Amino acid sequence: MENIEYSVMAAVEEQHWWYVGMRHIAQTWLDQLPVHRAWRALDAGCGTAGNVAYLLGDYGPAYGLDLMRAAVQLGRQKTDAPLTQGSVLTLPYRDASFDLVTSFEVLYHRAVPDEVAALQEIYRVLKPGGWVLLRMPAYHWLYSAHDRSVHTRRRYTNKEVQQLLRAADFTIERSSYINSVLFPLILVQRLIERLRPSVPTSDSAMQLPSRLANKLFGAAMNFEARWLESGARFPFGLSILTLAQKPNHSV
């Protein structure tokens, strides 16, 4: 991403409805796993470490990795967890090191030209029976100015994400579109953006909105978390969340 995006991320990810809501949604599924305190968890592509600091620590010792030095430096101001600069294509960890790996909006990036290769690395560092929780942006036809600013290479369908995971030998446990309640609103926004392109600006799309908007959008995300917790799914949305497992018979 552009450096301004990392700075904005570090400043708002504790409060912004999107970051807080996405952590809540992820936690809904993670809490259903047979987690114990001896687990080791890695956030592969941790950004400024919001998920390491506020999510993964609940599931055992947490580690973070990000390609960009600026992100790692900002993350170290938030958590004492080990953060490493490195690529998801060559994870600097031993085989079967982790029980859980999360990767949120990472494999879509221009810096990851081969998603399956990255997933195979995640597979390698997971213990047999270990889990990966993957989040990807949905629908390439929604590609926007924000995607350009965060160096998005492509967006996906749910089926495509599952195909990538199966190509890396994972077994799919569950998968759903998410950020669905607000989908119509964002769709209209994207259509307006295409019909009336705005003047280029240095402002980030992830700036903290007004208190009222932040509260209302956060409520929508909380509803989604409760819906997913019940075992239900969403047929469309702005993102895709998929939980998959490395088979126990793997070596």
mmCIF file of N, CA, C and O in Angstrom, residues 14 44 49 64 92 107-110 113 126 138 145 147 161 183-184 187 189 220 238 243-244 249:
data_model
loop_
_atom_site.group_PDB
_atom_site.id
_atom_site.type_symbol
_atom_site.label_atom_id
_atom_site.label_comp_id
_atom_site.label_asym_id
_atom_site.label_seq_id
_atom_site.Cartn_x
_atom_site.Cartn_y
_atom_site.Cartn_z
ATOM 1 N N GLU A 14 -8.299 0.722 15.677
ATOM 2 C CA GLU A 14 -8.904 0.387 16.962
ATOM 3 C C GLU A 14 -10.342 0.889 17.058
ATOM 4 O O GLU A 14 -11.084 0.446 17.936
ATOM 5 N N ALA A 44 -0.454 -13.553 8.755
ATOM 6 C CA ALA A 44 0.420 -13.451 7.592
ATOM 7 C C ALA A 44 -0.022 -12.275 6.733
ATOM 8 O O ALA A 44 -1.010 -12.354 6.005
ATOM 9 N N ALA A 49 -0.578 -4.473 12.626
ATOM 10 C CA ALA A 49 -0.687 -5.421 13.747
ATOM 11 C C ALA A 49 -1.944 -5.291 14.587
ATOM 12 O O ALA A 49 -1.991 -5.791 15.703
ATOM 13 N N GLY A 64 3.295 -11.915 13.995
ATOM 14 C CA GLY A 64 2.861 -11.176 12.818
ATOM 15 C C GLY A 64 3.970 -11.049 11.809
ATOM 16 O O GLY A 64 5.154 -11.008 12.167
ATOM 17 N N PRO A 92 9.298 -17.023 6.873
ATOM 18 C CA PRO A 92 10.550 -17.346 7.575
ATOM 19 C C PRO A 92 10.310 -18.147 8.857
ATOM 20 O O PRO A 92 10.811 -17.800 9.934
ATOM 21 N N LEU A 107 -3.523 -11.725 -0.001
ATOM 22 C CA LEU A 107 -3.142 -12.493 -1.192
ATOM 23 C C LEU A 107 -3.662 -11.886 -2.490
ATOM 24 O O LEU A 107 -3.272 -12.320 -3.575
ATOM 25 N N TYR A 108 -4.519 -10.894 -2.381
ATOM 26 C CA TYR A 108 -5.028 -10.183 -3.557
ATOM 27 C C TYR A 108 -4.025 -9.161 -4.094
ATOM 28 O O TYR A 108 -4.205 -8.595 -5.170
ATOM 29 N N HIS A 109 -2.954 -8.919 -3.356
ATOM 30 C CA HIS A 109 -2.062 -7.772 -3.570
ATOM 31 C C HIS A 109 -1.120 -7.988 -4.757
ATOM 32 O O HIS A 109 -0.786 -9.121 -5.112
ATOM 33 N N ARG A 110 -0.698 -6.890 -5.360
ATOM 34 C CA ARG A 110 0.264 -6.961 -6.475
ATOM 35 C C ARG A 110 1.559 -7.649 -6.075
ATOM 36 O O ARG A 110 2.237 -8.254 -6.910
ATOM 37 N N PRO A 113 2.000 -12.379 -6.653
ATOM 38 C CA PRO A 113 1.560 -12.746 -7.996
ATOM 39 C C PRO A 113 1.007 -14.164 -8.102
ATOM 40 O O PRO A 113 0.360 -14.510 -9.086
ATOM 41 N N LEU A 126 1.803 -24.628 8.864
ATOM 42 C CA LEU A 126 0.744 -25.115 9.747
ATOM 43 C C LEU A 126 1.033 -26.545 10.189
ATOM 44 O O LEU A 126 1.537 -27.366 9.415
ATOM 45 N N ALA A 138 -14.118 -9.149 -2.676
ATOM 46 C CA ALA A 138 -15.048 -9.814 -3.585
ATOM 47 C C ALA A 138 -15.324 -9.005 -4.842
ATOM 48 O O ALA A 138 -15.361 -7.772 -4.811
ATOM 49 N N ALA A 145 -11.127 3.132 -6.910
ATOM 50 C CA ALA A 145 -9.969 3.980 -6.619
ATOM 51 C C ALA A 145 -9.272 3.519 -5.345
ATOM 52 O O ALA A 145 -8.038 3.579 -5.237
ATOM 53 N N ASP A 147 -9.036 0.455 -4.346
ATOM 54 C CA ASP A 147 -8.223 -0.702 -4.738
ATOM 55 C C ASP A 147 -6.900 -0.263 -5.340
ATOM 56 O O ASP A 147 -5.849 -0.862 -5.058
ATOM 57 N N VAL A 161 -12.036 -18.360 -4.523
ATOM 58 C CA VAL A 161 -11.242 -18.474 -3.297
ATOM 59 C C VAL A 161 -11.158 -19.927 -2.849
ATOM 60 O O VAL A 161 -10.082 -20.426 -2.483
ATOM 61 N N PHE A 183 -23.715 -3.776 1.443
ATOM 62 C CA PHE A 183 -23.367 -3.972 0.038
ATOM 63 C C PHE A 183 -24.124 -3.028 -0.906
ATOM 64 O O PHE A 183 -23.508 -2.415 -1.788
ATOM 65 N N PRO A 184 -25.444 -2.869 -0.766
ATOM 66 C CA PRO A 184 -26.145 -1.957 -1.692
ATOM 67 C C PRO A 184 -25.606 -0.531 -1.636
ATOM 68 O O PRO A 184 -25.461 0.124 -2.677
ATOM 69 N N LEU A 187 -22.254 -0.456 -3.357
ATOM 70 C CA LEU A 187 -22.446 -0.639 -4.793
ATOM 71 C C LEU A 187 -22.834 0.675 -5.458
ATOM 72 O O LEU A 187 -22.280 1.046 -6.507
ATOM 73 N N GLN A 189 -22.195 3.652 -4.334
ATOM 74 C CA GLN A 189 -21.025 4.518 -4.263
ATOM 75 C C GLN A 189 -20.039 4.205 -5.388
ATOM 76 O O GLN A 189 -19.496 5.120 -6.028
ATOM 77 N N ALA A 220 -24.187 -2.742 11.771
ATOM 78 C CA ALA A 220 -24.411 -3.655 10.654
ATOM 79 C C ALA A 220 -23.428 -4.821 10.690
ATOM 80 O O ALA A 220 -23.794 -5.979 10.451
ATOM 81 N N LEU A 238 -18.991 -7.617 0.077
ATOM 82 C CA LEU A 238 -17.786 -6.939 -0.403
ATOM 83 C C LEU A 238 -16.518 -7.745 -0.158
ATOM 84 O O LEU A 238 -15.482 -7.471 -0.754
ATOM 85 N N LEU A 243 -12.761 -20.412 6.040
ATOM 86 C CA LEU A 243 -12.028 -21.186 7.030
ATOM 87 C C LEU A 243 -11.703 -22.543 6.433
ATOM 88 O O LEU A 243 -12.595 -23.241 5.940
ATOM 89 N N ALA A 244 -10.425 -22.911 6.468
ATOM 90 C CA ALA A 244 -9.999 -24.183 5.883
ATOM 91 C C ALA A 244 -8.990 -24.856 6.804
ATOM 92 O O ALA A 244 -8.370 -24.198 7.657
ATOM 93 N N HIS A 249 -3.603 -35.956 8.283
ATOM 94 C CA HIS A 249 -2.662 -36.960 7.790
ATOM 95 C C HIS A 249 -1.468 -36.346 7.082
ATOM 96 O O HIS A 249 -0.577 -37.048 6.613
#
